[in-house]
């Protein structure tokens, strides 16, 4: 449509590989020329056709931009999905750590380390002290 209008306006054949910018300049020049007498050229001139070409070109540019934007969004879709899942992942990890700590809270004396040995010794001392208290109680109660 743009090529046909440019050929008709200029009266010469344009090559097939002519740029859109060159042809749009011809359309704009014709549009500006026809705007000097808008009512007359709207009915008998090329003003309406030039307006339609401009609107169609604008529509084509918008559709191209929308397609590019759609491709970018599709390419980033996995990133959005990962970002949406991260808070739930960290929350479940934190919950798992809290439950694990709660279940393993009485295991201080287990293991082979220095701290575990000290804990076992303290437990044995506590057991011996309780046994001595019990023995004292039995001795006082039976006397």
Short mmCIF file of N, CA and C in Angstrom, two decimals:
data_model
loop_
_atom_site.label_atom_id
_atom_site.label_comp_id
_atom_site.label_asym_id
_atom_site.label_seq_id
_atom_site.Cartn_x
_atom_site.Cartn_y
_atom_site.Cartn_z
N UNK A 1 0.83 -1.19 0.00
CA UNK A 1 0.00 0.00 0.00
C UNK A 1 0.87 1.26 0.00
N UNK A 2 1.91 1.23 0.82
CA UNK A 2 2.84 2.34 0.89
C UNK A 2 3.61 2.49 -0.41
N UNK A 3 4.05 1.36 -0.97
CA UNK A 3 4.78 1.37 -2.24
C UNK A 3 3.90 1.88 -3.37
N UNK A 4 2.66 1.42 -3.42
CA UNK A 4 1.73 1.85 -4.49
C UNK A 4 1.46 3.35 -4.38
N UNK A 5 1.26 3.85 -3.18
CA UNK A 5 1.00 5.28 -3.00
C UNK A 5 2.20 6.11 -3.43
N UNK A 6 3.40 5.65 -3.04
CA UNK A 6 4.62 6.39 -3.41
C UNK A 6 4.82 6.40 -4.92
N UNK A 7 4.60 5.25 -5.56
CA UNK A 7 4.73 5.19 -7.02
C UNK A 7 3.72 6.09 -7.70
N UNK A 8 2.49 6.08 -7.24
CA UNK A 8 1.44 6.89 -7.84
C UNK A 8 1.72 8.38 -7.63
N UNK A 9 2.19 8.76 -6.46
CA UNK A 9 2.45 10.16 -6.14
C UNK A 9 3.64 10.69 -6.94
N UNK A 10 4.72 9.94 -6.98
CA UNK A 10 5.93 10.38 -7.66
C UNK A 10 5.85 10.16 -9.17
N UNK A 11 5.04 9.20 -9.57
CA UNK A 11 4.93 8.89 -11.00
C UNK A 11 6.11 8.08 -11.52
N UNK A 12 6.83 7.46 -10.67
CA UNK A 12 7.96 6.63 -11.09
C UNK A 12 7.96 5.33 -10.32
N UNK A 13 8.61 4.33 -10.87
CA UNK A 13 8.65 3.00 -10.25
C UNK A 13 9.72 2.99 -9.17
N UNK A 14 9.33 2.52 -7.97
CA UNK A 14 10.27 2.39 -6.85
C UNK A 14 10.82 0.97 -6.83
N UNK A 15 12.06 0.80 -6.41
CA UNK A 15 12.59 -0.57 -6.27
C UNK A 15 11.90 -1.28 -5.10
N UNK A 16 11.88 -2.58 -5.16
CA UNK A 16 11.21 -3.38 -4.13
C UNK A 16 11.90 -3.24 -2.76
N UNK A 17 13.20 -2.95 -2.78
CA UNK A 17 13.93 -2.86 -1.52
C UNK A 17 14.03 -1.43 -1.00
N UNK A 18 13.16 -0.55 -1.48
CA UNK A 18 13.15 0.84 -1.00
C UNK A 18 12.75 0.85 0.48
N UNK A 19 13.39 1.72 1.24
CA UNK A 19 13.13 1.74 2.68
C UNK A 19 11.77 2.38 2.98
N UNK A 20 11.19 1.95 4.07
CA UNK A 20 9.91 2.50 4.51
C UNK A 20 10.05 3.98 4.83
N UNK A 21 11.21 4.36 5.34
CA UNK A 21 11.41 5.76 5.72
C UNK A 21 11.32 6.67 4.50
N UNK A 22 11.93 6.25 3.38
CA UNK A 22 11.86 7.07 2.16
C UNK A 22 10.41 7.22 1.69
N UNK A 23 9.69 6.12 1.70
CA UNK A 23 8.30 6.16 1.23
C UNK A 23 7.42 6.95 2.19
N UNK A 24 7.70 6.85 3.50
CA UNK A 24 6.91 7.63 4.46
C UNK A 24 7.19 9.12 4.32
N UNK A 25 8.40 9.48 3.93
CA UNK A 25 8.69 10.89 3.68
C UNK A 25 7.87 11.41 2.51
N UNK A 26 7.68 10.59 1.49
CA UNK A 26 6.84 10.97 0.35
C UNK A 26 5.39 11.14 0.80
N UNK A 27 4.90 10.21 1.64
CA UNK A 27 3.53 10.29 2.16
C UNK A 27 3.37 11.57 2.99
N UNK A 28 4.34 11.87 3.84
CA UNK A 28 4.26 13.06 4.69
C UNK A 28 4.29 14.34 3.85
N UNK A 29 5.13 14.35 2.81
CA UNK A 29 5.19 15.54 1.94
C UNK A 29 3.85 15.75 1.25
N UNK A 30 3.27 14.67 0.75
CA UNK A 30 1.97 14.77 0.08
C UNK A 30 0.88 15.19 1.07
N UNK A 31 0.96 14.66 2.29
CA UNK A 31 -0.01 15.00 3.34
C UNK A 31 0.06 16.48 3.67
N UNK A 32 1.28 16.99 3.84
CA UNK A 32 1.43 18.42 4.14
C UNK A 32 0.93 19.29 2.99
N UNK A 33 1.16 18.84 1.77
CA UNK A 33 0.70 19.59 0.60
C UNK A 33 -0.82 19.61 0.54
N UNK A 34 -1.44 18.50 0.84
CA UNK A 34 -2.90 18.39 0.75
C UNK A 34 -3.60 19.09 1.92
N UNK A 35 -2.88 19.31 3.02
CA UNK A 35 -3.48 19.98 4.18
C UNK A 35 -3.73 21.46 3.94
N UNK A 36 -3.17 22.01 2.87
CA UNK A 36 -3.41 23.43 2.60
C UNK A 36 -4.88 23.68 2.27
N UNK A 37 -5.54 22.72 1.64
CA UNK A 37 -6.98 22.78 1.34
C UNK A 37 -7.62 21.48 1.81
N UNK A 38 -7.85 21.35 3.10
CA UNK A 38 -8.25 20.05 3.65
C UNK A 38 -9.61 19.55 3.18
N UNK A 39 -10.60 20.40 3.12
CA UNK A 39 -11.94 19.92 2.75
C UNK A 39 -11.97 19.48 1.30
N UNK A 40 -11.38 20.29 0.43
CA UNK A 40 -11.35 19.95 -1.00
C UNK A 40 -10.56 18.66 -1.22
N UNK A 41 -9.41 18.55 -0.59
CA UNK A 41 -8.56 17.37 -0.79
C UNK A 41 -9.08 16.14 -0.06
N UNK A 42 -9.89 16.33 0.97
CA UNK A 42 -10.50 15.19 1.65
C UNK A 42 -11.48 14.49 0.74
N UNK A 43 -12.20 15.27 -0.08
CA UNK A 43 -13.21 14.69 -0.97
C UNK A 43 -12.61 14.22 -2.29
N UNK A 44 -11.68 15.01 -2.87
CA UNK A 44 -11.19 14.65 -4.19
C UNK A 44 -9.71 14.33 -4.24
N UNK A 45 -8.99 14.56 -3.16
CA UNK A 45 -7.55 14.37 -3.18
C UNK A 45 -7.11 13.08 -2.50
N UNK A 46 -5.86 13.08 -2.12
CA UNK A 46 -5.23 11.91 -1.51
C UNK A 46 -5.09 12.03 0.01
N UNK A 47 -5.75 13.01 0.60
CA UNK A 47 -5.60 13.25 2.03
C UNK A 47 -6.08 12.06 2.86
N UNK A 48 -7.24 11.52 2.56
CA UNK A 48 -7.77 10.39 3.32
C UNK A 48 -6.88 9.17 3.17
N UNK A 49 -6.37 8.96 1.95
CA UNK A 49 -5.51 7.81 1.72
C UNK A 49 -4.19 7.96 2.50
N UNK A 50 -3.65 9.18 2.52
CA UNK A 50 -2.41 9.42 3.25
C UNK A 50 -2.63 9.22 4.75
N UNK A 51 -3.77 9.66 5.27
CA UNK A 51 -4.09 9.44 6.68
C UNK A 51 -4.20 7.95 7.00
N UNK A 52 -4.85 7.21 6.12
CA UNK A 52 -5.00 5.77 6.34
C UNK A 52 -3.64 5.06 6.32
N UNK A 53 -2.76 5.50 5.43
CA UNK A 53 -1.43 4.90 5.37
C UNK A 53 -0.67 5.19 6.67
N UNK A 54 -0.77 6.40 7.17
CA UNK A 54 -0.09 6.74 8.42
C UNK A 54 -0.63 5.93 9.59
N UNK A 55 -1.94 5.80 9.65
CA UNK A 55 -2.56 5.02 10.73
C UNK A 55 -2.14 3.56 10.63
N UNK A 56 -2.11 3.03 9.42
CA UNK A 56 -1.71 1.63 9.23
C UNK A 56 -0.24 1.42 9.62
N UNK A 57 0.62 2.36 9.26
CA UNK A 57 2.02 2.26 9.63
C UNK A 57 2.19 2.33 11.15
N UNK A 58 1.45 3.21 11.79
CA UNK A 58 1.50 3.31 13.25
C UNK A 58 1.03 2.01 13.90
N UNK A 59 -0.02 1.44 13.35
CA UNK A 59 -0.54 0.18 13.87
C UNK A 59 0.50 -0.93 13.72
N UNK A 60 1.17 -0.97 12.58
CA UNK A 60 2.20 -1.97 12.35
C UNK A 60 3.37 -1.79 13.33
N UNK A 61 3.77 -0.57 13.58
CA UNK A 61 4.86 -0.31 14.53
C UNK A 61 4.47 -0.74 15.94
N UNK A 62 3.24 -0.48 16.32
CA UNK A 62 2.76 -0.86 17.65
C UNK A 62 2.72 -2.38 17.79
N UNK A 63 2.23 -3.06 16.76
CA UNK A 63 2.18 -4.53 16.81
C UNK A 63 3.57 -5.12 16.89
N UNK A 64 4.52 -4.54 16.18
CA UNK A 64 5.91 -5.03 16.24
C UNK A 64 6.48 -4.84 17.64
N UNK A 65 6.23 -3.69 18.22
CA UNK A 65 6.72 -3.45 19.58
C UNK A 65 6.07 -4.39 20.58
N UNK A 66 4.78 -4.65 20.40
CA UNK A 66 4.08 -5.57 21.31
C UNK A 66 4.63 -7.00 21.18
N UNK A 67 4.94 -7.43 19.97
CA UNK A 67 5.52 -8.76 19.78
C UNK A 67 6.89 -8.86 20.45
N UNK A 68 7.69 -7.82 20.31
CA UNK A 68 9.00 -7.83 20.96
C UNK A 68 8.86 -7.87 22.48
N UNK A 69 7.94 -7.10 23.00
CA UNK A 69 7.70 -7.10 24.44
C UNK A 69 7.19 -8.46 24.91
N UNK A 70 6.34 -9.08 24.13
CA UNK A 70 5.83 -10.41 24.47
C UNK A 70 6.95 -11.44 24.49
N UNK A 71 7.88 -11.35 23.55
CA UNK A 71 9.01 -12.26 23.52
C UNK A 71 9.90 -12.07 24.75
N UNK A 72 10.11 -10.83 25.13
CA UNK A 72 10.92 -10.55 26.33
C UNK A 72 10.24 -11.12 27.57
N UNK A 73 8.94 -10.93 27.69
CA UNK A 73 8.22 -11.45 28.86
C UNK A 73 8.24 -12.97 28.89
N UNK A 74 8.10 -13.61 27.73
CA UNK A 74 8.15 -15.06 27.68
C UNK A 74 9.53 -15.57 28.07
N UNK A 75 10.57 -14.85 27.65
CA UNK A 75 11.93 -15.26 28.00
C UNK A 75 12.17 -15.13 29.50
N UNK A 76 11.55 -14.17 30.15
CA UNK A 76 11.74 -13.94 31.58
C UNK A 76 10.71 -14.65 32.45
N UNK A 77 9.86 -15.44 31.86
CA UNK A 77 8.79 -16.12 32.61
C UNK A 77 9.37 -17.05 33.68
N UNK A 78 10.43 -17.77 33.35
CA UNK A 78 11.02 -18.68 34.34
C UNK A 78 11.65 -17.89 35.49
N UNK A 79 12.20 -16.72 35.19
CA UNK A 79 12.77 -15.90 36.27
C UNK A 79 11.67 -15.44 37.23
N UNK A 80 10.53 -15.06 36.69
CA UNK A 80 9.42 -14.64 37.54
C UNK A 80 8.92 -15.80 38.39
N UNK A 81 8.88 -16.99 37.82
CA UNK A 81 8.42 -18.16 38.57
C UNK A 81 9.38 -18.48 39.72
N UNK A 82 10.67 -18.38 39.46
CA UNK A 82 11.66 -18.64 40.50
C UNK A 82 11.57 -17.59 41.60
N UNK A 83 11.43 -16.34 41.20
CA UNK A 83 11.31 -15.27 42.20
C UNK A 83 10.06 -15.44 43.06
N UNK A 84 9.00 -15.95 42.47
CA UNK A 84 7.77 -16.14 43.23
C UNK A 84 7.91 -17.31 44.21
N UNK A 85 8.74 -18.30 43.87
CA UNK A 85 8.87 -19.49 44.72
C UNK A 85 9.91 -19.32 45.83
N UNK A 86 10.81 -18.37 45.70
CA UNK A 86 11.88 -18.22 46.69
C UNK A 86 11.40 -17.96 48.11
N UNK A 87 10.45 -17.07 48.35
CA UNK A 87 10.01 -16.86 49.74
C UNK A 87 9.43 -18.13 50.37
N UNK A 88 8.67 -18.89 49.62
CA UNK A 88 8.10 -20.12 50.17
C UNK A 88 9.21 -21.13 50.48
N UNK A 89 10.22 -21.19 49.61
CA UNK A 89 11.33 -22.10 49.84
C UNK A 89 12.08 -21.74 51.12
N UNK A 90 12.40 -20.46 51.30
CA UNK A 90 13.12 -20.04 52.49
C UNK A 90 12.28 -20.23 53.75
N UNK A 91 10.99 -19.99 53.66
CA UNK A 91 10.12 -20.19 54.81
C UNK A 91 10.06 -21.66 55.19
N UNK A 92 9.96 -22.56 54.22
CA UNK A 92 9.93 -23.99 54.53
C UNK A 92 11.27 -24.46 55.08
N UNK A 93 12.37 -23.89 54.59
CA UNK A 93 13.69 -24.24 55.11
C UNK A 93 13.83 -23.81 56.57
N UNK A 94 13.36 -22.61 56.87
CA UNK A 94 13.40 -22.12 58.25
C UNK A 94 12.53 -22.99 59.16
N UNK A 95 11.34 -23.35 58.68
CA UNK A 95 10.46 -24.22 59.47
C UNK A 95 11.11 -25.58 59.71
N UNK A 96 11.75 -26.12 58.70
CA UNK A 96 12.43 -27.40 58.85
C UNK A 96 13.56 -27.31 59.89
N UNK A 97 14.31 -26.22 59.87
CA UNK A 97 15.38 -26.04 60.85
C UNK A 97 14.83 -25.92 62.26
N UNK A 98 13.72 -25.22 62.44
CA UNK A 98 13.11 -25.07 63.76
C UNK A 98 12.61 -26.41 64.27
N UNK A 99 11.94 -27.18 63.43
CA UNK A 99 11.43 -28.50 63.84
C UNK A 99 12.57 -29.43 64.18
N UNK A 100 13.64 -29.40 63.38
CA UNK A 100 14.79 -30.26 63.64
C UNK A 100 15.44 -29.91 64.98
N UNK A 101 15.57 -28.61 65.23
CA UNK A 101 16.16 -28.19 66.51
C UNK A 101 15.27 -28.59 67.68
N UNK A 102 13.97 -28.50 67.51
CA UNK A 102 13.04 -28.87 68.58
C UNK A 102 13.12 -30.37 68.87
N UNK A 103 13.22 -31.18 67.82
CA UNK A 103 13.28 -32.63 68.01
C UNK A 103 14.62 -33.07 68.60
N UNK A 104 15.68 -32.36 68.34
CA UNK A 104 17.01 -32.76 68.79
C UNK A 104 17.50 -31.93 69.98
N UNK A 105 16.61 -31.42 70.79
CA UNK A 105 17.03 -30.52 71.87
C UNK A 105 17.68 -31.25 73.04
N UNK A 106 17.44 -32.55 73.26
CA UNK A 106 18.01 -33.26 74.41
C UNK A 106 19.22 -34.10 74.03
N UNK A 107 19.92 -33.76 73.03
CA UNK A 107 21.05 -34.57 72.57
C UNK A 107 22.38 -33.89 72.83
N UNK A 108 22.48 -33.14 73.93
CA UNK A 108 23.71 -32.41 74.22
C UNK A 108 24.85 -33.34 74.58
N UNK A 109 24.57 -34.44 75.24
CA UNK A 109 25.63 -35.33 75.73
C UNK A 109 26.01 -36.39 74.71
N UNK A 110 25.45 -36.35 73.52
CA UNK A 110 25.80 -37.34 72.51
C UNK A 110 26.98 -36.85 71.69
N UNK A 111 27.75 -37.79 71.19
CA UNK A 111 28.87 -37.44 70.33
C UNK A 111 30.19 -37.75 70.98
N UNK A 112 31.29 -37.43 70.25
CA UNK A 112 32.62 -37.77 70.73
C UNK A 112 33.45 -36.54 71.07
N UNK A 113 32.88 -35.39 70.96
CA UNK A 113 33.65 -34.17 71.19
C UNK A 113 33.88 -33.86 72.65
N UNK A 114 34.69 -32.82 72.87
CA UNK A 114 35.04 -32.37 74.21
C UNK A 114 33.82 -31.90 74.99
N UNK A 115 32.94 -31.14 74.32
CA UNK A 115 31.74 -30.63 74.98
C UNK A 115 30.83 -31.78 75.38
N UNK A 116 30.73 -32.80 74.55
CA UNK A 116 29.87 -33.95 74.86
C UNK A 116 30.42 -34.72 76.07
N UNK A 117 31.75 -34.83 76.14
CA UNK A 117 32.35 -35.52 77.31
C UNK A 117 32.07 -34.76 78.59
N UNK A 118 32.19 -33.44 78.53
CA UNK A 118 31.90 -32.62 79.73
C UNK A 118 30.44 -32.76 80.12
N UNK A 119 29.56 -32.77 79.16
CA UNK A 119 28.13 -32.92 79.45
C UNK A 119 27.86 -34.29 80.09
N UNK A 120 28.51 -35.33 79.57
CA UNK A 120 28.30 -36.67 80.17
C UNK A 120 28.81 -36.70 81.62
N UNK A 121 29.95 -36.08 81.85
CA UNK A 121 30.48 -36.04 83.22
C UNK A 121 29.54 -35.29 84.15
N UNK A 122 29.00 -34.17 83.67
CA UNK A 122 28.06 -33.41 84.48
C UNK A 122 26.79 -34.23 84.77
N UNK A 123 26.34 -34.99 83.77
CA UNK A 123 25.17 -35.84 83.99
C UNK A 123 25.46 -36.92 85.03
N UNK A 124 26.67 -37.51 84.97
CA UNK A 124 27.03 -38.54 85.94
C UNK A 124 27.12 -37.93 87.34
N UNK A 125 27.70 -36.75 87.45
CA UNK A 125 27.79 -36.07 88.74
C UNK A 125 26.39 -35.79 89.28
N UNK A 126 25.50 -35.35 88.42
CA UNK A 126 24.11 -35.07 88.84
C UNK A 126 23.42 -36.35 89.30
N UNK A 127 23.66 -37.45 88.59
CA UNK A 127 23.05 -38.74 88.98
C UNK A 127 23.60 -39.18 90.33
N UNK A 128 24.91 -39.06 90.51
CA UNK A 128 25.51 -39.43 91.80
C UNK A 128 24.95 -38.58 92.93
N UNK A 129 24.80 -37.28 92.71
CA UNK A 129 24.24 -36.39 93.73
C UNK A 129 22.81 -36.80 94.09
N UNK A 130 22.02 -37.13 93.08
CA UNK A 130 20.64 -37.56 93.36
C UNK A 130 20.61 -38.89 94.13
N UNK A 131 21.51 -39.78 93.74
CA UNK A 131 21.57 -41.06 94.47
C UNK A 131 21.93 -40.81 95.93
N UNK A 132 22.88 -39.92 96.15
CA UNK A 132 23.28 -39.60 97.53
C UNK A 132 22.11 -38.96 98.29
N UNK A 133 21.35 -38.10 97.65
CA UNK A 133 20.19 -37.50 98.31
C UNK A 133 19.17 -38.58 98.66
N UNK A 134 18.97 -39.50 97.74
CA UNK A 134 18.01 -40.59 97.99
C UNK A 134 18.48 -41.46 99.14
N UNK A 135 19.78 -41.74 99.14
CA UNK A 135 20.32 -42.55 100.21
C UNK A 135 20.18 -41.85 101.56
N UNK A 136 20.41 -40.57 101.58
CA UNK A 136 20.25 -39.79 102.80
C UNK A 136 18.80 -39.80 103.25
N UNK A 137 17.89 -39.68 102.32
CA UNK A 137 16.47 -39.73 102.64
C UNK A 137 16.08 -41.07 103.24
N UNK A 138 16.60 -42.16 102.66
CA UNK A 138 16.29 -43.48 103.17
C UNK A 138 16.88 -43.67 104.58
N UNK A 139 18.09 -43.17 104.75
CA UNK A 139 18.73 -43.29 106.08
C UNK A 139 17.97 -42.51 107.14
N UNK A 140 17.48 -41.32 106.80
CA UNK A 140 16.76 -40.51 107.78
C UNK A 140 15.36 -41.07 108.01
N UNK A 141 14.79 -41.65 107.03
CA UNK A 141 13.43 -42.18 107.19
C UNK A 141 13.39 -43.48 107.94
N UNK A 142 14.42 -44.27 107.88
CA UNK A 142 14.41 -45.57 108.56
C UNK A 142 14.90 -45.48 109.99
N UNK A 143 15.54 -44.42 110.39
CA UNK A 143 16.07 -44.27 111.73
C UNK A 143 14.99 -43.94 112.73
#
